[in-house]
XYZ file of C-alpha atoms in Angstrom:
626
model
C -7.911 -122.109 -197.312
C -8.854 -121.824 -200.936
C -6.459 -122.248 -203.748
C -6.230 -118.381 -205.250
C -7.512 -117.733 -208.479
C -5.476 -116.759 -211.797
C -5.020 -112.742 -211.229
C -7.534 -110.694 -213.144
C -6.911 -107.206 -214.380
C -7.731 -104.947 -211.352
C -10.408 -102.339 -211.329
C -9.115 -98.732 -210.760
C -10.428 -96.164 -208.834
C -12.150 -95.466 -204.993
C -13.450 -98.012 -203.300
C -14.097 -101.766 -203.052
C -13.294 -103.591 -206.900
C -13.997 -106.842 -208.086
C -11.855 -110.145 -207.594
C -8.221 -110.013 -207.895
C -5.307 -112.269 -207.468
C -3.321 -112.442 -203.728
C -0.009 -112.425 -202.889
C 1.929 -115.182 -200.305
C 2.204 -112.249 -197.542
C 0.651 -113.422 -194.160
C 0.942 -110.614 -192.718
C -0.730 -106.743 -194.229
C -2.314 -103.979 -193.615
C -3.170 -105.288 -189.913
C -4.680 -108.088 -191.407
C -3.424 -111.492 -192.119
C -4.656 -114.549 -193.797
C -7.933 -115.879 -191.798
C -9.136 -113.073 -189.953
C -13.027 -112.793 -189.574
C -14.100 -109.340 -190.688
C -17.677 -107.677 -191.418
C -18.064 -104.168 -194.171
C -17.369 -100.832 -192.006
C -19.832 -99.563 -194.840
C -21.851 -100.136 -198.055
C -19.425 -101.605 -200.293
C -19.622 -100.643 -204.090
C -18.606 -101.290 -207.747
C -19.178 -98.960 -210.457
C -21.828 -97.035 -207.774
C -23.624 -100.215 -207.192
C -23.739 -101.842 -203.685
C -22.446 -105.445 -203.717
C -22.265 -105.653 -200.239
C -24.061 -104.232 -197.259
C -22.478 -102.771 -194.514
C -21.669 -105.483 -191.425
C -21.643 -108.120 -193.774
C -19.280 -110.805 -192.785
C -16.441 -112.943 -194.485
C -13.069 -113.690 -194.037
C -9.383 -112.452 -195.409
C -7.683 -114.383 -198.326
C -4.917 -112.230 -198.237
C -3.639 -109.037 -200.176
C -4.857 -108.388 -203.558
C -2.869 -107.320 -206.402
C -3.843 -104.216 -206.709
C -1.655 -102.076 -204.100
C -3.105 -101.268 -200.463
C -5.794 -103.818 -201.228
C -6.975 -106.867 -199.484
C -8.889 -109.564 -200.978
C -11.996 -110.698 -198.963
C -14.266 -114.246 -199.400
C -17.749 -112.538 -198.274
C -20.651 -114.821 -197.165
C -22.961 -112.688 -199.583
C -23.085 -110.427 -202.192
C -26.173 -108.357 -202.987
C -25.166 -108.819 -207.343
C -25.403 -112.632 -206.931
C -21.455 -112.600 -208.644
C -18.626 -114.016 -206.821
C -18.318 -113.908 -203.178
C -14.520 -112.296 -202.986
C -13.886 -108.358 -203.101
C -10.619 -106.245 -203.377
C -11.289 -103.793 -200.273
C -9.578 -100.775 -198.951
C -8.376 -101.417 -195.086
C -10.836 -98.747 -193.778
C -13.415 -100.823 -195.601
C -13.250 -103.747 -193.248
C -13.212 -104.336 -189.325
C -11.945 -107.331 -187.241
C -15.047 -109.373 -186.037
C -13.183 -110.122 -182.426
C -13.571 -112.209 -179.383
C -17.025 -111.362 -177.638
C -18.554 -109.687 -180.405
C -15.827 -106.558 -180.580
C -14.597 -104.955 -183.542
C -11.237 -102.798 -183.865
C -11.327 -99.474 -182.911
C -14.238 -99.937 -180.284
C -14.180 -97.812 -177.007
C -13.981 -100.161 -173.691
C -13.140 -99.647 -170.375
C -11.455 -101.845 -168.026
C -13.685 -103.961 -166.274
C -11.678 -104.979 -163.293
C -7.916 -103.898 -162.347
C -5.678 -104.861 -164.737
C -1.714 -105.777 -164.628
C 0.422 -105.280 -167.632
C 3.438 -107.661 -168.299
C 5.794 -104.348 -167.541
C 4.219 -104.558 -163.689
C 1.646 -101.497 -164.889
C -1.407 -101.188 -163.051
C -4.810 -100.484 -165.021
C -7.709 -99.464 -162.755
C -11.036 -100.557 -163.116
C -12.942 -98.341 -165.728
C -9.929 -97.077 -167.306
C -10.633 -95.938 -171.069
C -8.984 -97.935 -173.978
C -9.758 -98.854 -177.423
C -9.869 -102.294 -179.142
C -6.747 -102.054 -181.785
C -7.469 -105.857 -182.880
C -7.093 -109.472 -182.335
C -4.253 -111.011 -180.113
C -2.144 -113.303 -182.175
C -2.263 -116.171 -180.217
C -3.150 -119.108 -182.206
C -7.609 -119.460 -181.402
C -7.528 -115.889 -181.740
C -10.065 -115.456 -178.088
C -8.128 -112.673 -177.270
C -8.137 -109.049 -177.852
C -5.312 -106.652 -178.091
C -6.403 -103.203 -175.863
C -4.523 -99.843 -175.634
C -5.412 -98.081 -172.094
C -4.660 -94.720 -171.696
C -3.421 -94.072 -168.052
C -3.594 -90.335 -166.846
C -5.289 -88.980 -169.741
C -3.271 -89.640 -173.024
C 0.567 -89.215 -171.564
C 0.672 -92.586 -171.046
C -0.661 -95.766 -172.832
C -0.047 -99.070 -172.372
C -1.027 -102.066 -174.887
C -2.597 -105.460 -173.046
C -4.083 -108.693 -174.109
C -7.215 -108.830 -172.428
C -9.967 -111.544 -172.590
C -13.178 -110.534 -173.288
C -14.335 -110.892 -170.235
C -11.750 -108.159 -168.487
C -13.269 -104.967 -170.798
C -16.633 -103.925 -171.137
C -18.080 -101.192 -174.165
C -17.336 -98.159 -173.577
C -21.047 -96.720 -174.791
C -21.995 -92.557 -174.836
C -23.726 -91.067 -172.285
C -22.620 -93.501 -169.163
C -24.994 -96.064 -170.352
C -24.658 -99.616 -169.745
C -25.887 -102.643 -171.787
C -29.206 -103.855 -170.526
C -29.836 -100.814 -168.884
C -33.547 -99.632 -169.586
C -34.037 -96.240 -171.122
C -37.083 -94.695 -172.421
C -37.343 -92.075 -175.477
C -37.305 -87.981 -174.068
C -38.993 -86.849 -177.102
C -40.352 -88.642 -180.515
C -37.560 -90.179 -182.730
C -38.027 -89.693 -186.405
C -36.331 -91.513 -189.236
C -36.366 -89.570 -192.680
C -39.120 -87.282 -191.115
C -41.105 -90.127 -189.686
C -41.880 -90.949 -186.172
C -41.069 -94.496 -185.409
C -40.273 -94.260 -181.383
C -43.149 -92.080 -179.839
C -42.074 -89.912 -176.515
C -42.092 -92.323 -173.613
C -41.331 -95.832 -174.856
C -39.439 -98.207 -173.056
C -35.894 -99.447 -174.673
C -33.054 -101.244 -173.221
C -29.517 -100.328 -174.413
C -27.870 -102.897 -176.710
C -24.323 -101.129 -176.707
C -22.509 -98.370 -178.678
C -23.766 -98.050 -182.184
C -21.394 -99.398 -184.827
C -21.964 -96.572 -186.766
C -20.995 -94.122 -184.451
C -19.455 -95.312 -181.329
C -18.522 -91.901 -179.662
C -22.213 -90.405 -179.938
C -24.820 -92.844 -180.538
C -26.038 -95.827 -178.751
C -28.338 -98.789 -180.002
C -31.432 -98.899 -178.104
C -33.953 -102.069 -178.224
C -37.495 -100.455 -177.973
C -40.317 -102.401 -177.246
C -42.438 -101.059 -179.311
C -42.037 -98.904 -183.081
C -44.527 -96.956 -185.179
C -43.204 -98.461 -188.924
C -42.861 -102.495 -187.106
C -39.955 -102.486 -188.389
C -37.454 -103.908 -186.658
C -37.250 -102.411 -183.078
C -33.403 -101.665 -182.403
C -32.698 -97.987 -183.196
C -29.275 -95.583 -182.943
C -30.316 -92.628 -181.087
C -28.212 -89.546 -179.701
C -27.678 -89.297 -175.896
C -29.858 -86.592 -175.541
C -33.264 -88.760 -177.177
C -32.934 -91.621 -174.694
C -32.620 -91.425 -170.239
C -32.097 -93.934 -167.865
C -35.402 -95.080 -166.338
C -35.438 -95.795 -162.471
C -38.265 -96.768 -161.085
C -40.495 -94.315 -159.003
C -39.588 -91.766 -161.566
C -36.896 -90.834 -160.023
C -33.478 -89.464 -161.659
C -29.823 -90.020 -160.929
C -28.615 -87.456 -158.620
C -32.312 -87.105 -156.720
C -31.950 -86.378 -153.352
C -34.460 -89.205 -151.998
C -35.304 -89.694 -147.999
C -36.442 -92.691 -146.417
C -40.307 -93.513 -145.932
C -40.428 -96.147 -143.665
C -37.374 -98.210 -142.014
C -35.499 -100.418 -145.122
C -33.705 -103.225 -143.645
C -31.158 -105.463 -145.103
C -30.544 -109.426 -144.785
C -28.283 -109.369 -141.554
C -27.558 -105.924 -141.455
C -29.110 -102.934 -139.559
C -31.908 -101.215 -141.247
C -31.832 -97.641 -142.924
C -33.710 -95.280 -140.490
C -36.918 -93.743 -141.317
C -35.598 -90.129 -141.660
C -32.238 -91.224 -143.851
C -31.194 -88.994 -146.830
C -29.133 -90.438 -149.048
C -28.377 -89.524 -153.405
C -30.015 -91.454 -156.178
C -26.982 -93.433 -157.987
C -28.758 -95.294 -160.744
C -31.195 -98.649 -161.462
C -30.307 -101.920 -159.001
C -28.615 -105.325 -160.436
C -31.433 -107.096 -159.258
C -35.026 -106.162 -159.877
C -33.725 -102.829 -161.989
C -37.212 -101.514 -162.627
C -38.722 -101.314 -159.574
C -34.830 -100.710 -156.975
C -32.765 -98.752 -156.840
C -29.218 -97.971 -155.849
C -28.511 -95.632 -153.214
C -25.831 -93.968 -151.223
C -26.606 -92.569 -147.856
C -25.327 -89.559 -145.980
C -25.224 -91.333 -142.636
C -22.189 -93.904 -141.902
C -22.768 -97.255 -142.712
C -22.938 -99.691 -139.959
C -19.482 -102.255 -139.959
C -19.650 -104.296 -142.229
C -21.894 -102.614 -144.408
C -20.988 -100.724 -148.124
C -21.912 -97.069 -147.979
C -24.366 -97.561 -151.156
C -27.042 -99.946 -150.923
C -30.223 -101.383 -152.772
C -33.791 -100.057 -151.616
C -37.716 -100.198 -153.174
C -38.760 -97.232 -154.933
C -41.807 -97.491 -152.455
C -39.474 -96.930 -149.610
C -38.651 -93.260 -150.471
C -39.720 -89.911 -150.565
C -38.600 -87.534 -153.460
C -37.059 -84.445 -151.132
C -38.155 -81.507 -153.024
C -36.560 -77.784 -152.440
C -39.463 -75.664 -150.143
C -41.029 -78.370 -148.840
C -43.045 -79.152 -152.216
C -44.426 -82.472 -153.188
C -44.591 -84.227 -156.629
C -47.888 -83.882 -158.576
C -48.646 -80.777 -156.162
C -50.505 -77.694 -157.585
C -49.165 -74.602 -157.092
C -49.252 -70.977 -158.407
C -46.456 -68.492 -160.106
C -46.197 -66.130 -157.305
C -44.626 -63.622 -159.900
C -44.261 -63.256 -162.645
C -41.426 -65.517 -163.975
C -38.735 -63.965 -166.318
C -36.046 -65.843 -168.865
C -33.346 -63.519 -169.497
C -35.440 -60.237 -169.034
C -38.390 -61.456 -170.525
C -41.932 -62.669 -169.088
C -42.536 -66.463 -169.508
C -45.150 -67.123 -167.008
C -47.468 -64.628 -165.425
C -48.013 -64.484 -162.169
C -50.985 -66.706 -160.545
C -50.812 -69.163 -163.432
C -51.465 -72.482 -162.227
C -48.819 -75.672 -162.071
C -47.930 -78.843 -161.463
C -44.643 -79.640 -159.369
C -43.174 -82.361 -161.627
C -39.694 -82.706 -159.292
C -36.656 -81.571 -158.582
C -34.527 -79.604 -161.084
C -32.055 -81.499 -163.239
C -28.915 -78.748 -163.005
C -29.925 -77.728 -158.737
C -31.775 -80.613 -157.340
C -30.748 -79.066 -153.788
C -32.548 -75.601 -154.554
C -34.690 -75.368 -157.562
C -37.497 -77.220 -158.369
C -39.109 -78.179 -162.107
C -42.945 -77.150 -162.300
C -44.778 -77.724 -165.517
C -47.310 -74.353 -165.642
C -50.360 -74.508 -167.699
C -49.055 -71.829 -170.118
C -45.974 -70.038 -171.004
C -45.662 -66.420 -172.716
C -42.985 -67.836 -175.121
C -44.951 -70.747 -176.640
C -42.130 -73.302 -175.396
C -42.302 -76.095 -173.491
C -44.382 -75.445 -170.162
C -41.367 -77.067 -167.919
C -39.337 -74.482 -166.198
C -37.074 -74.713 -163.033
C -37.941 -72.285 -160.282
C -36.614 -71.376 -156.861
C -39.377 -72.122 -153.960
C -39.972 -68.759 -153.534
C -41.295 -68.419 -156.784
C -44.567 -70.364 -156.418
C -46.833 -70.827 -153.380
C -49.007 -73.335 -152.704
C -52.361 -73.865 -153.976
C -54.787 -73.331 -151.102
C -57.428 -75.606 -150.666
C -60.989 -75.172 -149.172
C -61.690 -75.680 -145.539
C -58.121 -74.970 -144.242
C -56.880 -78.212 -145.625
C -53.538 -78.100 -147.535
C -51.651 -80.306 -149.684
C -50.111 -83.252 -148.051
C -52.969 -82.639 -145.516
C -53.487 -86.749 -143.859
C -56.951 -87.023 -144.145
C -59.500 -90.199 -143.330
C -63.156 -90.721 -145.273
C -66.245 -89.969 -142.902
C -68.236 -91.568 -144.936
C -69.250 -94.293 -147.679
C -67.165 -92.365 -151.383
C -67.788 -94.290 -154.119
C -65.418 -96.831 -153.563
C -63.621 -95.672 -150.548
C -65.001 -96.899 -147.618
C -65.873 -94.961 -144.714
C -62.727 -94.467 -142.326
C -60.249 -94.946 -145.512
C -56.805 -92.951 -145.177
C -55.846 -90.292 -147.973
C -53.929 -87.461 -148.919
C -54.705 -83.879 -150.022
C -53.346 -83.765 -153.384
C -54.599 -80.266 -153.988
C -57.653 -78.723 -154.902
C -60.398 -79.596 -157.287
C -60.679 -77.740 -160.580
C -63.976 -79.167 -161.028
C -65.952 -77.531 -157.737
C -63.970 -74.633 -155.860
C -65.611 -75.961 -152.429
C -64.249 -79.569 -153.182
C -60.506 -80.349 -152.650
C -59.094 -83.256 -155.005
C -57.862 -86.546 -152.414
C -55.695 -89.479 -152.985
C -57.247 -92.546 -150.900
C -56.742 -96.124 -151.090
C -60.119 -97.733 -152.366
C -59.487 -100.949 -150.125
C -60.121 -100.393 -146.059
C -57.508 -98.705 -144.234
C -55.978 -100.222 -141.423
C -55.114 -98.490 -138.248
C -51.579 -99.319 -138.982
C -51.693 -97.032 -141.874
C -50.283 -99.540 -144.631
C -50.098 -98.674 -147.864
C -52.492 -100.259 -150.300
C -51.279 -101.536 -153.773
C -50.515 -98.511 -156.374
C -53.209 -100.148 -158.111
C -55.677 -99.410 -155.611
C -55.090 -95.843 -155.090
C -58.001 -93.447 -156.617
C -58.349 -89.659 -156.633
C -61.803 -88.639 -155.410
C -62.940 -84.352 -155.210
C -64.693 -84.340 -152.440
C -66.286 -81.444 -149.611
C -63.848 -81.099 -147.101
C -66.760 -81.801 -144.362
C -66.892 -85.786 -145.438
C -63.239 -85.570 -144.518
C -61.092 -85.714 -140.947
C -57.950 -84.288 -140.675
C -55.451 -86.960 -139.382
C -52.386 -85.048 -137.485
C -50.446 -87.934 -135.516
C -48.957 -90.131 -137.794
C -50.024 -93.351 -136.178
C -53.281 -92.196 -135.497
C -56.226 -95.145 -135.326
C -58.571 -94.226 -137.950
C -61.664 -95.540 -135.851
C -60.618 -93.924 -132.755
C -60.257 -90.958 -134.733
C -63.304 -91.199 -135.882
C -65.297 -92.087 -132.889
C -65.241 -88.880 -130.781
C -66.901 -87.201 -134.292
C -69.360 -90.033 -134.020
C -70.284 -89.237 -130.536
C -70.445 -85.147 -131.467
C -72.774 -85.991 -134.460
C -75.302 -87.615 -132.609
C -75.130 -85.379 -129.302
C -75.905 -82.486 -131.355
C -77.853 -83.481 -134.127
C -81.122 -82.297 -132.466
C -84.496 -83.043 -133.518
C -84.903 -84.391 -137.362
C -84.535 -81.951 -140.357
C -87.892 -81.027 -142.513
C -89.759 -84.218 -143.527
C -88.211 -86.230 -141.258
C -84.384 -86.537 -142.916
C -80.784 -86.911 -141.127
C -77.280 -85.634 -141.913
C -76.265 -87.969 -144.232
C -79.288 -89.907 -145.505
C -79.014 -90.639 -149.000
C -81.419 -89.116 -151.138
C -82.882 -88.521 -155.071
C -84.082 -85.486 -156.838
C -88.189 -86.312 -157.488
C -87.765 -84.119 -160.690
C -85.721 -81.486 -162.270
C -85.078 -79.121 -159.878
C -85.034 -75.140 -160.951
C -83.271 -72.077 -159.750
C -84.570 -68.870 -161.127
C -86.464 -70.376 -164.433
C -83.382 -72.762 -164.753
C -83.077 -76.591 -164.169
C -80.226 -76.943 -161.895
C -80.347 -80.545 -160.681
C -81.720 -83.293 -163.134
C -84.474 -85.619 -161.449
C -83.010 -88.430 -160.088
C -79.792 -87.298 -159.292
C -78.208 -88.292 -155.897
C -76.959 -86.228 -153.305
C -76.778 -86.383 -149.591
C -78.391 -84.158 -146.835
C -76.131 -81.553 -145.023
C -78.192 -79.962 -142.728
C -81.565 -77.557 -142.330
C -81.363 -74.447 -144.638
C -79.272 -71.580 -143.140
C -82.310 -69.775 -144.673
C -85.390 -71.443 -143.846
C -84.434 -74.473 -141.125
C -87.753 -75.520 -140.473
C -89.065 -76.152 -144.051
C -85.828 -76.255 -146.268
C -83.144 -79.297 -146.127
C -79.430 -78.402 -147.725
C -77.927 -81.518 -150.147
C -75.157 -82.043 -151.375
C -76.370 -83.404 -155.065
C -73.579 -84.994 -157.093
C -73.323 -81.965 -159.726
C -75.634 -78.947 -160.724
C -76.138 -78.289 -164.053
C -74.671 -74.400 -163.961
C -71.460 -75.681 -162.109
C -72.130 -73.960 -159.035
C -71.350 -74.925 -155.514
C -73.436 -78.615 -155.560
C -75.783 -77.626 -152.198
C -78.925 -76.665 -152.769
C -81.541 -75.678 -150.633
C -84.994 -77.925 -151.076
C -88.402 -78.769 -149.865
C -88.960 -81.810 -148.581
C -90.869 -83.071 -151.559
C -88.350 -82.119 -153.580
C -86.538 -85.730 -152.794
C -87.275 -89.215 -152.049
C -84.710 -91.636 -149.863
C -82.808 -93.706 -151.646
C -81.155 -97.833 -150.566
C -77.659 -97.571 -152.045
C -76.811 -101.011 -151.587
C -80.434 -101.744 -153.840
C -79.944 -104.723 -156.039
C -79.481 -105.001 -159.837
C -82.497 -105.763 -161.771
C -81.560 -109.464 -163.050
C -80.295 -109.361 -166.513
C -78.384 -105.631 -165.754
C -74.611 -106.195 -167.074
C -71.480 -103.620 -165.811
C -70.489 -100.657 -168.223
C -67.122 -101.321 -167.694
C -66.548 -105.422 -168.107
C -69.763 -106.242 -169.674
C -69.814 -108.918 -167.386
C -73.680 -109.771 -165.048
C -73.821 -107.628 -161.862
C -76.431 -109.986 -160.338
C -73.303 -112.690 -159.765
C -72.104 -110.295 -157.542
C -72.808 -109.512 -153.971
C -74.194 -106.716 -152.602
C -70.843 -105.505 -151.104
C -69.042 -106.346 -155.023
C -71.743 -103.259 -156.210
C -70.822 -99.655 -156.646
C -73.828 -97.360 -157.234
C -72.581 -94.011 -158.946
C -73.524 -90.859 -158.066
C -76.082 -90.876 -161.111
C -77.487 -93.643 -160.232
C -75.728 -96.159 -162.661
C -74.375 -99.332 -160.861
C -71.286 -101.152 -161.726
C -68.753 -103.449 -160.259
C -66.561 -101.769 -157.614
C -63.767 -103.565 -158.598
C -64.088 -101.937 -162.022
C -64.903 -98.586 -160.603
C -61.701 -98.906 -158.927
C -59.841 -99.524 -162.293
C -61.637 -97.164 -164.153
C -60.759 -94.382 -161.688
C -57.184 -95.448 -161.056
C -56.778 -94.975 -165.328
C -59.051 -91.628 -165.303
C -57.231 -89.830 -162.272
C -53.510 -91.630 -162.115
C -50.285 -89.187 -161.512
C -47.360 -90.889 -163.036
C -47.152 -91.823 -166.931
C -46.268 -95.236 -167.739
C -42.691 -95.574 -169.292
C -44.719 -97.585 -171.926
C -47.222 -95.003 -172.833
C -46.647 -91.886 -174.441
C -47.792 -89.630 -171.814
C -48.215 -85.490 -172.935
C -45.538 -84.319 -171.341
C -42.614 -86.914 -170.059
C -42.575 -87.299 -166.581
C -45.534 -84.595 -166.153
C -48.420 -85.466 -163.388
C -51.993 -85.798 -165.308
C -53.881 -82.930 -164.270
C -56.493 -83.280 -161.140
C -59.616 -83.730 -163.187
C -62.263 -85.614 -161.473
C -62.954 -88.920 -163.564
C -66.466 -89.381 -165.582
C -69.059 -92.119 -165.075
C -68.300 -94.604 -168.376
C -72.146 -94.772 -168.392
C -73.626 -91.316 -168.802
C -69.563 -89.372 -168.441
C -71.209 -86.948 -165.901
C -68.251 -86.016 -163.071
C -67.995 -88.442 -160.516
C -68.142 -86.236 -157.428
C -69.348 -88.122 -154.544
């Protein structure tokens, strides 16, 4: 230890004062010679910082000056010397395992006192200081047992307490922002960024926790103290603690009997392992022996159990109107989007995000099911509807599985589905998330699939069979039902071009109006937004190959990469007639149509479905309606 300086005359007033003199005491103030401490706050002399807050040095002992204590800092911000008369509430104990005195913990495991006292697991304490045994590895706790008539002072290692941080967080747990944080008016954490909690923040324990965000507006450094009302734990699936969840499929468990397909069970919070994509969950039904009552599953293996039946990312209308306290805040018929079960009544309300609210505030609001109805779709389908491709869409083969997701707001005769782009299997497998696309499509390319292990080609063959027993003699000119076919030139309704020339489309039938002359196709948009059929002459269009080859030379839109390296099957030819890879189609429409927000992103509304737009060609951004 140093040899103590000649005692200088000591500054008066508030505060931290310059270098002083010590006394022989070991023992002051809760401090004694040795002890590691960092600055519980700026530190000043004569209003000038000389040393920032958590800066770190070590006691010399007590100053001169009375209810002092003379400090050797590592740094000061005046370049003078490194020792500083502080006040006691000035300084904090740098502890075993990174604590400091007067941080909330909680018991870790059971703990026994020397008196016989037992301290439960999670008990609530706070850190008074270091235990004076001579390495100083230990840290002195006081638990309070049965609220505060009781407390009990341990020595604990490190190890046997955790933080106690706001909000029920825990460190590494990963968190993303609920609205944009500012710092002296600025944003510097937009809505939706991913964190992961550090621990309590030093500079207010009981409110604020330290977040690690990946990513800030200022690049400043990326740890932030935010409120417990800015930040939520993120489970995967977008799911929240306290969801009511059921399983999807059966979820088994290494020597243990699978969870049912059927099982309800309650959201608990993120898994140990794998935290961002499992979960932990407790089910209603008894465990089998042997196994704990709460137990690990994939977010894939669930289904979101909404009140009335509802489904996430479902469109539905105010059936209504709605009223806050007497007044009007959505009118009835106004269009939403179910974004999940209520926060406060999971069990009987659900949280729909409308397209506009009377009030001007956020378009969120928690309902009861009879509140809204379902959107109805064209062609008797309805959402959740099982559905399987008749034909070649796009990217989605003929005979691929989907769902009805609602219907479109693009063409009132279309309905909006979610289909895996790769080939279904009979077994009805789910494709990668990545694969899924949302395609608005006429409910005639589409076959309603009621048993749930239906065979999609068996399914499809009896409508095979019906096609060609009653397809009768060809249409005009010598067209099917379903050739593929171009508008020769701009076609006109009424003075008014309708359907550009060389648009595709795909025959439906002979013209309820003239069948023996006129042919009805389905062209891939009409100009005036109508219904796309239209009733033509036979020269009006030409076949079309869509599996035709690139010219040699022709790159992809989307990857800039050749086409011609590509096979024929590799080629998607859009509805305009632009061709690109399929595998970037796929992309492109998984971005353009996907449900969920990405904790990374800063979606519009947190946790809000995008709305069922159809996506755009990247070539010419017409609608891709198949």
């Amino acid at each position: 230890m140093p040899t103590p300086p000649s005692p200088p005359t000591d500054a008066t007033g508030g505060g931290a004062t310059d270098t002083a003199d010590v006394t022989t005491s070991d023992s002051f103030l809760g401090f004694v010679c040795g002890d590691t401490v960092v600055a519980a706050r700026d530190l000043r002399v004569r209003g000038k910082v000389v040393v920032r807050q958590g800066g770190s040095g070590y006691v010399i002992g007590p100053a001169a000056s009375s209810g002092r204590i003379c400090v050797q800092f590592e740094q000061r911000e005046d370049q003078s010397e490194n020792r500083l008369n502080c006040l006691p509430d000035e300084l904090r104990h740098t502890l075993a395992g990174g604590y400091l005195a007067g941080t909330r913990v909680r018991s870790h495991r059971t703990l026994e006192s020397p008196a016989g006292t037992s301290i439960p697991a999670g008990c609530s304490g706070v850190v008074i200081g270091p235990a004076r045994d001579p390495l100083f590895q230990r840290l002195l706790v006081r638990f309070a047992l049965n609220g505060q008539d009781h407390v009990e002072e341990l020595v604990c290692d490190p190890q046997d307490v955790e933080s106690s941080i706001p909000g029920n967080f825990r460190r590494g747990n990963a968190v993303i922002a609920t609205r944009d944080l500012r710092v002296n008016g600025q944003v510097v954490v937009r809505e939706g960024v991913l964190g992961t909690v550090v621990g309590p923040s030093h500079s207010d324990s009981q409110h604020r926790v330290t977040v690690s965000f990946s990513h800030r507006e200022d690049s400043s450094r990326n740890r932030l103290n935010c409120v417990v009302n800015e930040i939520k734990l993120y489970l995967a699936g977008n799911l929240e603690v306290g969801a009511r969840v059921q399983a999807a499929r059966p979820i088994s468990y290494d020597r243990l009997a699978p969870v049912p397909t059927g099982s309800i069970g309650t959201v608990l919070g993120p898994a140990q392992d794998e935290p961002l994509a499992r979960i932990l969950v407790r089910w209603d039904s008894a465990p089998p022996a042997g196994a704990p009552p709460e137990r690990e599953a994939h977010s894939d293996d669930l289904r979101l159990m909404i009140a009335g039946g509802f489904r996430r990312g479902e469109t539905v209308l105010a059936a209504k109107d709605l009223r806050v306290k007497g007044l009007v805040v959505v009118k009835q018929n106004v269009l939403g989007t179910v974004v999940g079960q209520s926060a406060t009544d999971p069990g009987g309300r659900v949280t729909v995000c409308f397209t506009r609210r009377e009030d001007g505030r956020s378009n969120n609001l928690n309902v009861v099911p009879a509140e809204i109805q379902h959107m109805p779709c064209t062609g008797g389908l309805v959402p959740g509807d099982r559905v399987a491709a008749l034909r070649q869409l796009l990217v989605v083969p003929k005979g691929a599985q989907g769902m009805v997701v609602g219907p479109s707001c693009s063409q009132s005769s279309r309905v909006a589905v979610r289909f895996h782009s790769s080939s279904a299997e009979s077994s009805g497998e789910c494709a990668d998330s990545s694969e899924e696309v949302v395609l608005h499509v006429e409910p005639e390319d589409l076959k309603v699939l009621h048993a749930v292990a239906e065979d999609v080609d068996d399914a499809l063959q009896p409508e095979r069979e019906d096609d060609t027993e009653d397809s009768g003699p060809a249409l005009a000119g010598g067209y099917n039902r379903g050739d593929a076919v171009a508008a020769t030139r701009d076609l006109r309704v009424g003075g008014k071009v309708v359907v550009r020339a060389n648009i595709l489309g795909t025959v439906v039938g002979p013209s309820g109006q003239d069948p023996t002359s006129r042919i009805t196709v389905a062209f891939a948009w009409r100009e005036d937004g109508k219904s796309n059929n239209l009733n033509v002459i036979a020269s009006e269009i030409r076949r079309v190959d869509t599996q035709t080859r690139p010219e040699k030379g022709e790159i992809c839109a989307i990857c800039l990469a050749e086409l011609g390296s590509q096979s024929e099957e590799g080629i998607c030819r859009m509805p305009c007639g632009h061709m690109l890879h399929k595998t970037c189609v796929t992309a492109y429409l998984n971005h353009q149509t996907t449900q969920t927000s990405s904790p990374t992103t800063r979606p519009s509304t947190l946790g809000v479905p995008a709305p069922l737009k159809p996506a755009q060609c990247p070539v010419c951004r017409k609608e891709v309606l198949p």
